[in-house]
Amino acid sequence: MQIIENYSLKHLNTFGIDARAKYFVELNSDEDIIDFVKAKGFAGHKTLILNGGSNTLFTKDFDGLVIKINNPGYELSDENNNHIFLKIKAGENWDAFVQKTIEQGYSGLENLSMIPGNAGAAPIQNIGAYGVEQKDLFHSLEAINRETGKVESFDKESCRFGYRSSIFKTTLKEKYIILAVNYRLNKKPVFNIGYGAIKDELKKMGSAEEISTKAIAQAVRNIRSSKLPDPEKIGNAGSFFKNPVIAKEKYMKLKNAFPDISAYPESGGKYKIAAGWMIDHLGWKGARRGDAGVCATQALVLVNYGNAAGHEIVALATEIQQSVKKTFGICLEPEVNIV
Ligand code: EPU
């Protein structure tokens, strides 16, 4: 476990922002993480825990310690007639894990194919796509309390999962480091094909008659590849903003003024509005300010075409927020963690 000074984070964040950490450490096993927390060597310093770096936008150098979580692997922890329980370590790549579960014949995570990042971050922001959220397959997680050094277990209820949210983003923010997550997958497939784009893609693929877990995963991969830029090629962190949830009365007014508006009913009579639709409607798709841009195929995704600084991406995001506020009266909230 070696502390490195003045370390470049460019390859550790999918936006590809060239920020530097004053101090940097990589923790490669559970033991490393536990020892590090117990030693409390950096108490009093600002710290930032980095997993896959797929949801972080650096706007300046980090004047403290960046802790990269790198404990890899997954293992079977239990099974019964209908389910298998797999424990995945926080530092394992999410999509590699998802594809392995599919190859091994388990279903549940196929709609969450191709989401960039590592497993430890999946419960923190309750990742979701195409009608499924990780909470639907979640069983429990293990995390170390940074204050006491004790490893604790959290069940589903205690994680307080919500739309792109959990207790680790709210009241317990920065208080724990997640070591591993347990998922309960199905031995007999349960398909989620309610999301329109999946049905359409399955038809295109000729798989609509014989749906399988593998076909759904492939459909999701096709849809994502056609819309979302590959962070290996163009820096981005997926959706930059959350889809806002608004009251029915406000939605009815908007629907009246903008009959094409894209929205989905939510619990409690509320509506979730597609932020991408609003941004697209205002003509932002493909807009560019230097190397900071709005993706040309998905307006909710902001991109770094090469050498954009984090504050330039934030400036573009602010322009978009102001324009959405002016036309729709809605404040867009970033989904990405701005540091
Ligand atoms: N839309 C447009 N123009 C655009 C983008 C979207 O008109 O430029 C419309 C679409 O036509 C569609 C609606 O908006 O009617 C929703 O679009 P899409 O299905 O692409 O999904 P999204 O709401 O923009 C959310 C998640 C994504 C997830 C997709 C698919 C959030 C913040 N984003 O995006 O998650 O992959 O649904 O389920 O909830 C992420 O969180 O980083 C992410 C990529």
Short mmCIF file of C-alpha atoms and ligand atoms in Angstrom, two decimals:
data_model
loop_
_atom_site.label_atom_id
_atom_site.label_comp_id
_atom_site.label_asym_id
_atom_site.label_seq_id
_atom_site.Cartn_x
_atom_site.Cartn_y
_atom_site.Cartn_z
CA MET A 1 0.00 0.00 0.00
CA GLN A 2 1.91 2.98 -1.25
CA ILE A 3 0.93 6.65 -0.99
CA ILE A 4 1.83 8.51 -4.18
CA GLU A 5 2.01 12.31 -4.34
CA ASN A 6 0.73 14.55 -7.14
CA TYR A 7 -0.97 11.72 -9.03
CA SER A 8 -2.80 12.19 -12.37
CA LEU A 9 -6.43 11.00 -12.29
CA LYS A 10 -6.96 11.31 -16.07
CA HIS A 11 -7.19 7.55 -16.61
CA LEU A 12 -9.26 6.98 -13.49
CA ASN A 13 -12.33 8.99 -14.48
CA THR A 14 -14.43 8.20 -17.55
CA PHE A 15 -14.79 11.92 -18.36
CA GLY A 16 -11.01 11.82 -18.93
CA ILE A 17 -10.44 15.03 -16.99
CA ASP A 18 -6.79 15.77 -16.31
CA ALA A 19 -7.04 16.54 -12.58
CA ARG A 20 -4.37 15.59 -10.06
CA ALA A 21 -4.65 14.21 -6.53
CA LYS A 22 -2.33 15.65 -3.88
CA TYR A 23 -2.08 12.11 -2.46
CA PHE A 24 -3.22 8.83 -3.99
CA VAL A 25 -3.47 5.26 -2.73
CA GLU A 26 -4.72 2.07 -4.38
CA LEU A 27 -6.26 -0.60 -2.12
CA ASN A 28 -6.10 -3.98 -3.83
CA SER A 29 -7.77 -6.37 -1.37
CA ASP A 30 -10.26 -6.44 1.51
CA GLU A 31 -7.31 -6.65 3.91
CA ASP A 32 -5.73 -3.54 2.37
CA ILE A 33 -8.99 -1.62 2.77
CA ILE A 34 -9.56 -2.78 6.36
CA ASP A 35 -5.94 -2.11 7.41
CA PHE A 36 -6.02 1.30 5.80
CA VAL A 37 -9.24 2.34 7.54
CA LYS A 38 -8.05 1.04 10.92
CA ALA A 39 -4.69 2.80 10.66
CA LYS A 40 -6.50 6.17 10.35
CA GLY A 41 -3.26 7.52 8.86
CA PHE A 42 -4.96 10.26 6.92
CA ALA A 43 -7.39 11.41 9.61
CA GLY A 44 -7.96 15.13 9.23
CA HIS A 45 -7.26 15.12 5.49
CA LYS A 46 -9.91 15.49 2.83
CA THR A 47 -10.50 12.11 1.15
CA LEU A 48 -12.32 10.91 -1.93
CA ILE A 49 -13.18 7.29 -2.63
CA LEU A 50 -12.93 6.40 -6.29
CA ASN A 51 -14.36 3.21 -7.71
CA GLY A 52 -14.65 2.96 -11.49
CA GLY A 53 -14.68 6.78 -11.79
CA SER A 54 -17.71 6.58 -14.09
CA ASN A 55 -19.88 9.04 -12.18
CA THR A 56 -17.38 11.70 -11.11
CA LEU A 57 -16.53 15.04 -12.69
CA PHE A 58 -13.36 16.70 -11.40
CA THR A 59 -13.47 20.49 -11.66
CA LYS A 60 -10.10 21.07 -10.01
CA ASP A 61 -7.13 19.22 -8.55
CA PHE A 62 -8.04 17.26 -5.43
CA ASP A 63 -6.34 18.77 -2.40
CA GLY A 64 -6.35 15.60 -0.30
CA LEU A 65 -6.16 11.81 -0.60
CA VAL A 66 -7.87 9.89 -3.39
CA ILE A 67 -8.51 6.26 -2.41
CA LYS A 68 -8.91 3.91 -5.37
CA ILE A 69 -10.85 0.76 -4.45
CA ASN A 70 -9.50 -2.18 -6.40
CA ASN A 71 -10.46 -5.42 -4.59
CA PRO A 72 -11.52 -7.79 -7.39
CA GLY A 73 -13.48 -11.02 -7.78
CA TYR A 74 -16.81 -12.63 -7.11
CA GLU A 75 -17.96 -15.88 -5.53
CA LEU A 76 -21.01 -17.99 -4.96
CA SER A 77 -22.31 -17.41 -1.45
CA ASP A 78 -25.54 -19.45 -1.38
CA GLU A 79 -28.20 -21.09 -3.53
CA ASN A 80 -31.61 -22.71 -3.43
CA ASN A 81 -33.92 -24.21 -6.06
CA ASN A 82 -34.82 -20.89 -7.61
CA HIS A 83 -32.01 -18.52 -6.81
CA ILE A 84 -28.28 -18.14 -6.70
CA PHE A 85 -26.57 -15.65 -4.38
CA LEU A 86 -23.37 -14.12 -5.71
CA LYS A 87 -21.02 -11.91 -3.77
CA ILE A 88 -19.13 -9.42 -5.90
CA LYS A 89 -16.22 -7.40 -4.57
CA ALA A 90 -16.40 -3.60 -4.86
CA GLY A 91 -13.45 -3.32 -7.26
CA GLU A 92 -14.80 -5.80 -9.82
CA ASN A 93 -15.89 -4.39 -13.19
CA TRP A 94 -19.69 -4.30 -13.31
CA ASP A 95 -20.25 -5.32 -16.91
CA ALA A 96 -17.69 -8.15 -16.85
CA PHE A 97 -19.59 -9.56 -13.86
CA VAL A 98 -22.98 -9.12 -15.55
CA GLN A 99 -21.81 -10.94 -18.69
CA LYS A 100 -20.33 -13.82 -16.65
CA THR A 101 -23.64 -14.32 -14.79
CA ILE A 102 -25.46 -14.45 -18.13
CA GLU A 103 -22.96 -16.95 -19.60
CA GLN A 104 -23.44 -19.12 -16.53
CA GLY A 105 -27.19 -19.16 -17.18
CA TYR A 106 -28.46 -16.80 -14.46
CA SER A 107 -30.97 -14.07 -15.15
CA GLY A 108 -31.70 -10.71 -13.56
CA LEU A 109 -28.87 -8.38 -14.52
CA GLU A 110 -29.18 -8.51 -18.32
CA ASN A 111 -30.99 -5.15 -18.57
CA LEU A 112 -28.05 -3.63 -16.68
CA SER A 113 -25.51 -4.73 -19.30
CA MET A 114 -22.77 -2.36 -20.40
CA ILE A 115 -23.09 0.13 -17.55
CA PRO A 116 -19.58 1.48 -17.02
CA GLY A 117 -17.98 1.38 -13.57
CA ASN A 118 -17.27 -1.04 -10.75
CA ALA A 119 -19.59 -2.99 -8.47
CA GLY A 120 -18.94 -0.98 -5.31
CA ALA A 121 -20.60 2.08 -6.82
CA ALA A 122 -23.68 0.22 -8.10
CA PRO A 123 -25.66 0.35 -4.83
CA ILE A 124 -24.48 3.85 -3.91
CA GLN A 125 -26.35 5.43 -6.79
CA ASN A 126 -28.69 2.48 -7.35
CA ILE A 127 -27.77 2.14 -11.02
CA GLY A 128 -30.64 1.43 -13.37
CA ALA A 129 -31.48 1.03 -17.03
CA TYR A 130 -34.26 -0.26 -19.28
CA GLY A 131 -36.82 -0.91 -16.56
CA VAL A 132 -34.53 -2.54 -13.96
CA GLU A 133 -32.60 -1.09 -11.02
CA GLN A 134 -29.85 -2.91 -9.14
CA LYS A 135 -32.09 -2.80 -6.04
CA ASP A 136 -34.39 -5.34 -7.77
CA LEU A 137 -31.64 -8.00 -7.54
CA PHE A 138 -29.88 -6.65 -4.45
CA HIS A 139 -29.71 -8.85 -1.35
CA SER A 140 -27.21 -7.18 1.02
CA LEU A 141 -23.80 -5.53 1.18
CA GLU A 142 -20.76 -5.41 3.43
CA ALA A 143 -19.11 -2.12 4.22
CA ILE A 144 -16.49 -0.90 6.63
CA ASN A 145 -17.37 1.90 9.00
CA ARG A 146 -14.60 4.48 8.57
CA GLU A 147 -15.00 5.73 12.12
CA THR A 148 -15.01 2.42 14.04
CA GLY A 149 -13.17 0.17 11.56
CA LYS A 150 -15.92 -2.46 11.94
CA VAL A 151 -17.29 -4.37 8.94
CA GLU A 152 -21.09 -4.13 8.92
CA SER A 153 -23.81 -5.75 6.85
CA PHE A 154 -26.67 -3.75 5.27
CA ASP A 155 -29.86 -5.39 4.04
CA LYS A 156 -32.02 -3.94 1.30
CA GLU A 157 -34.25 -1.93 3.58
CA SER A 158 -31.40 -0.28 5.43
CA CYS A 159 -29.86 0.92 2.15
CA ARG A 160 -32.97 3.12 1.49
CA PHE A 161 -32.73 2.78 -2.28
CA GLY A 162 -34.46 5.39 -4.41
CA TYR A 163 -34.12 6.67 -7.96
CA ARG A 164 -30.31 6.98 -8.41
CA SER A 165 -29.98 7.23 -4.64
CA SER A 166 -29.28 5.31 -1.43
CA ILE A 167 -28.35 6.02 2.19
CA PHE A 168 -24.69 6.08 1.06
CA LYS A 169 -25.43 9.21 -0.98
CA THR A 170 -27.40 10.88 1.81
CA THR A 171 -27.09 10.40 5.59
CA LEU A 172 -24.13 7.97 5.42
CA LYS A 173 -22.27 9.82 2.67
CA GLU A 174 -18.48 9.20 2.96
CA LYS A 175 -18.99 7.31 6.25
CA TYR A 176 -18.45 3.78 4.87
CA ILE A 177 -16.37 2.02 2.23
CA ILE A 178 -18.29 -0.73 0.48
CA LEU A 179 -16.32 -3.99 0.34
CA ALA A 180 -18.73 -6.32 -1.47
CA VAL A 181 -22.33 -6.58 -2.68
CA ASN A 182 -24.55 -9.70 -2.65
CA TYR A 183 -27.01 -10.17 -5.50
CA ARG A 184 -29.81 -12.72 -5.71
CA LEU A 185 -30.18 -13.91 -9.30
CA ASN A 186 -32.78 -16.16 -10.89
CA LYS A 187 -32.09 -19.71 -12.02
CA LYS A 188 -35.35 -19.70 -14.00
CA PRO A 189 -35.33 -16.60 -16.20
CA VAL A 190 -37.63 -13.70 -15.41
CA PHE A 191 -37.73 -11.29 -18.34
CA ASN A 192 -38.13 -7.51 -18.15
CA ILE A 193 -39.01 -6.30 -21.60
CA GLY A 194 -41.54 -3.61 -20.71
CA TYR A 195 -39.23 -0.82 -21.87
CA GLY A 196 -40.34 0.00 -25.44
CA ALA A 197 -36.86 0.24 -26.91
CA ILE A 198 -36.05 -3.33 -25.82
CA LYS A 199 -39.13 -4.80 -27.50
CA ASP A 200 -38.32 -2.90 -30.70
CA GLU A 201 -34.70 -4.06 -30.68
CA LEU A 202 -35.66 -7.71 -30.01
CA LYS A 203 -37.98 -7.54 -33.03
CA LYS A 204 -35.20 -6.07 -35.16
CA MET A 205 -32.88 -8.85 -34.03
CA GLY A 206 -35.52 -11.46 -34.92
CA SER A 207 -35.56 -12.62 -31.28
CA ALA A 208 -39.04 -11.40 -30.33
CA GLU A 209 -40.52 -14.93 -30.56
CA GLU A 210 -37.81 -16.66 -28.58
CA ILE A 211 -36.81 -14.30 -25.82
CA SER A 212 -33.80 -15.28 -23.75
CA THR A 213 -31.57 -13.65 -21.15
CA LYS A 214 -28.77 -13.51 -23.72
CA ALA A 215 -31.03 -11.89 -26.35
CA ILE A 216 -32.12 -9.19 -23.89
CA ALA A 217 -28.49 -8.49 -22.95
CA GLN A 218 -27.63 -8.21 -26.65
CA ALA A 219 -30.62 -5.91 -27.27
CA VAL A 220 -29.47 -3.65 -24.42
CA ARG A 221 -25.92 -3.64 -25.80
CA ASN A 222 -27.22 -2.69 -29.24
CA ILE A 223 -29.38 0.15 -27.89
CA ARG A 224 -26.61 1.51 -25.66
CA SER A 225 -24.00 1.31 -28.43
CA SER A 226 -26.26 3.20 -30.82
CA LYS A 227 -26.96 6.06 -28.39
CA LEU A 228 -24.39 6.30 -25.65
CA PRO A 229 -20.78 7.28 -26.42
CA ASP A 230 -18.08 4.77 -25.41
CA PRO A 231 -16.09 6.45 -22.61
CA GLU A 232 -12.93 4.76 -23.97
CA LYS A 233 -13.34 6.92 -27.07
CA ILE A 234 -15.21 10.04 -25.92
CA GLY A 235 -15.09 11.06 -22.26
CA ASN A 236 -18.48 11.02 -20.51
CA ALA A 237 -20.24 9.81 -17.36
CA GLY A 238 -23.56 8.62 -18.79
CA SER A 239 -26.58 10.76 -17.95
CA PHE A 240 -25.35 14.07 -16.61
CA PHE A 241 -28.70 15.05 -15.03
CA LYS A 242 -31.41 13.09 -13.23
CA ASN A 243 -34.85 12.87 -14.78
CA PRO A 244 -36.93 15.27 -12.65
CA VAL A 245 -40.05 14.02 -10.87
CA ILE A 246 -42.87 16.58 -10.74
CA ALA A 247 -46.45 16.89 -9.48
CA LYS A 248 -49.32 15.83 -11.74
CA GLU A 249 -50.74 19.39 -12.02
CA LYS A 250 -47.42 20.70 -13.28
CA TYR A 251 -47.13 17.80 -15.71
CA MET A 252 -50.64 18.45 -17.11
CA LYS A 253 -49.71 22.08 -17.80
CA LEU A 254 -46.51 21.05 -19.54
CA LYS A 255 -48.31 18.36 -21.57
CA ASN A 256 -50.76 21.01 -22.69
CA ALA A 257 -48.00 23.36 -23.81
CA PHE A 258 -45.72 20.59 -25.20
CA PRO A 259 -47.92 17.69 -26.38
CA ASP A 260 -44.89 15.57 -27.40
CA ILE A 261 -43.20 15.74 -23.99
CA SER A 262 -41.78 12.39 -22.88
CA ALA A 263 -42.79 11.37 -19.34
CA TYR A 264 -43.65 8.30 -17.24
CA PRO A 265 -46.13 8.03 -14.37
CA GLU A 266 -44.51 7.48 -10.96
CA SER A 267 -45.89 6.45 -7.60
CA GLY A 268 -47.93 9.03 -5.66
CA GLY A 269 -49.50 10.45 -8.84
CA LYS A 270 -46.25 12.11 -9.85
CA TYR A 271 -44.54 12.13 -13.25
CA LYS A 272 -40.93 11.59 -14.22
CA ILE A 273 -40.03 13.83 -17.14
CA ALA A 274 -37.35 12.75 -19.63
CA ALA A 275 -34.70 15.44 -19.15
CA GLY A 276 -33.10 14.28 -22.41
CA TRP A 277 -36.30 15.15 -24.26
CA MET A 278 -36.39 18.69 -22.81
CA ILE A 279 -32.70 19.33 -23.58
CA ASP A 280 -33.14 17.89 -27.08
CA HIS A 281 -36.31 19.97 -27.63
CA LEU A 282 -34.33 23.12 -26.84
CA GLY A 283 -31.85 22.27 -29.60
CA TRP A 284 -28.86 21.36 -27.44
CA LYS A 285 -28.07 18.01 -29.07
CA GLY A 286 -24.60 18.18 -30.60
CA ALA A 287 -23.87 21.67 -29.15
CA ARG A 288 -20.24 22.33 -28.39
CA ARG A 289 -18.26 24.82 -26.30
CA GLY A 290 -14.64 24.06 -27.12
CA ASP A 291 -14.07 20.44 -26.12
CA ALA A 292 -17.14 20.34 -23.85
CA GLY A 293 -20.24 19.14 -25.65
CA VAL A 294 -23.73 17.68 -25.59
CA CYS A 295 -23.79 14.19 -27.10
CA ALA A 296 -25.26 14.22 -30.61
CA THR A 297 -27.26 11.00 -30.07
CA GLN A 298 -28.44 11.41 -26.42
CA ALA A 299 -28.95 14.93 -25.11
CA LEU A 300 -28.76 13.88 -21.44
CA VAL A 301 -25.10 12.94 -21.86
CA LEU A 302 -22.39 15.60 -21.73
CA VAL A 303 -19.05 14.74 -23.33
CA ASN A 304 -15.40 15.69 -23.28
CA TYR A 305 -14.13 15.66 -26.87
CA GLY A 306 -10.53 15.69 -25.67
CA ASN A 307 -9.11 18.38 -23.47
CA ALA A 308 -12.13 19.97 -21.79
CA ALA A 309 -11.55 21.08 -18.20
CA GLY A 310 -14.13 20.00 -15.63
CA HIS A 311 -15.25 23.60 -15.08
CA GLU A 312 -15.96 23.94 -18.82
CA ILE A 313 -18.31 20.95 -18.66
CA VAL A 314 -19.97 22.50 -15.59
CA ALA A 315 -20.36 25.83 -17.43
CA LEU A 316 -22.13 24.04 -20.29
CA ALA A 317 -24.31 22.16 -17.77
CA THR A 318 -25.26 25.48 -16.15
CA GLU A 319 -26.27 26.95 -19.52
CA ILE A 320 -28.47 23.89 -20.12
CA GLN A 321 -30.03 24.14 -16.64
CA GLN A 322 -30.85 27.81 -17.23
CA SER A 323 -32.44 27.14 -20.60
CA VAL A 324 -34.56 24.24 -19.25
CA LYS A 325 -35.64 26.36 -16.27
CA LYS A 326 -36.64 29.23 -18.55
CA THR A 327 -38.79 27.15 -20.91
CA PHE A 328 -40.15 24.37 -18.67
CA GLY A 329 -39.85 25.89 -15.18
CA ILE A 330 -37.90 22.83 -14.01
CA CYS A 331 -34.53 22.79 -12.20
CA LEU A 332 -32.38 19.93 -13.45
CA GLU A 333 -30.27 18.28 -10.79
CA PRO A 334 -26.91 16.72 -11.73
CA GLU A 335 -26.69 12.95 -11.48
CA VAL A 336 -22.92 13.07 -11.72
CA ASN A 337 -20.85 13.70 -8.58
CA ILE A 338 -19.12 17.07 -9.15
CA VAL A 339 -15.86 17.35 -7.19
N1 EPU B 1 -35.09 11.61 -25.50
C1 EPU B 1 -35.12 12.52 -26.52
N2 EPU B 1 -33.93 13.06 -26.91
C2 EPU B 1 -32.75 12.74 -26.33
C3 EPU B 1 -32.73 11.81 -25.29
C4 EPU B 1 -33.93 11.25 -24.89
O1 EPU B 1 -36.17 12.84 -27.05
O2 EPU B 1 -31.73 13.29 -26.77
C5 EPU B 1 -36.35 10.95 -25.10
C6 EPU B 1 -36.41 9.53 -25.67
O3 EPU B 1 -36.93 9.52 -26.96
C7 EPU B 1 -37.28 8.82 -24.70
C8 EPU B 1 -36.97 9.53 -23.38
O4 EPU B 1 -36.41 10.78 -23.71
O5 EPU B 1 -38.64 9.00 -24.99
C9 EPU B 1 -36.05 8.72 -22.49
O6 EPU B 1 -34.81 8.49 -23.14
P1 EPU B 1 -33.90 7.20 -22.85
O7 EPU B 1 -34.71 5.97 -22.97
O8 EPU B 1 -32.68 7.31 -23.69
O9 EPU B 1 -33.54 7.30 -21.32
P2 EPU B 1 -33.16 8.53 -20.36
O10 EPU B 1 -34.34 8.84 -19.51
O11 EPU B 1 -32.56 9.64 -21.12
C10 EPU B 1 -32.44 6.94 -18.41
C11 EPU B 1 -31.27 6.75 -17.49
C12 EPU B 1 -30.14 6.06 -18.22
C13 EPU B 1 -30.63 4.72 -18.73
C14 EPU B 1 -31.83 4.95 -19.64
C15 EPU B 1 -32.46 3.67 -20.11
C16 EPU B 1 -31.35 8.55 -15.86
C17 EPU B 1 -30.75 9.83 -15.38
N3 EPU B 1 -30.83 8.02 -16.97
O12 EPU B 1 -32.04 7.84 -19.43
O13 EPU B 1 -29.08 5.82 -17.29
O14 EPU B 1 -29.60 4.04 -19.44
O15 EPU B 1 -32.85 5.68 -18.92
O16 EPU B 1 -33.18 3.09 -19.07
O17 EPU B 1 -32.27 8.05 -15.23
C18 EPU B 1 -27.15 6.89 -16.38
O18 EPU B 1 -27.75 6.95 -15.33
O19 EPU B 1 -25.97 7.30 -16.50
C19 EPU B 1 -27.81 6.32 -17.54
C20 EPU B 1 -27.25 6.29 -18.76
#
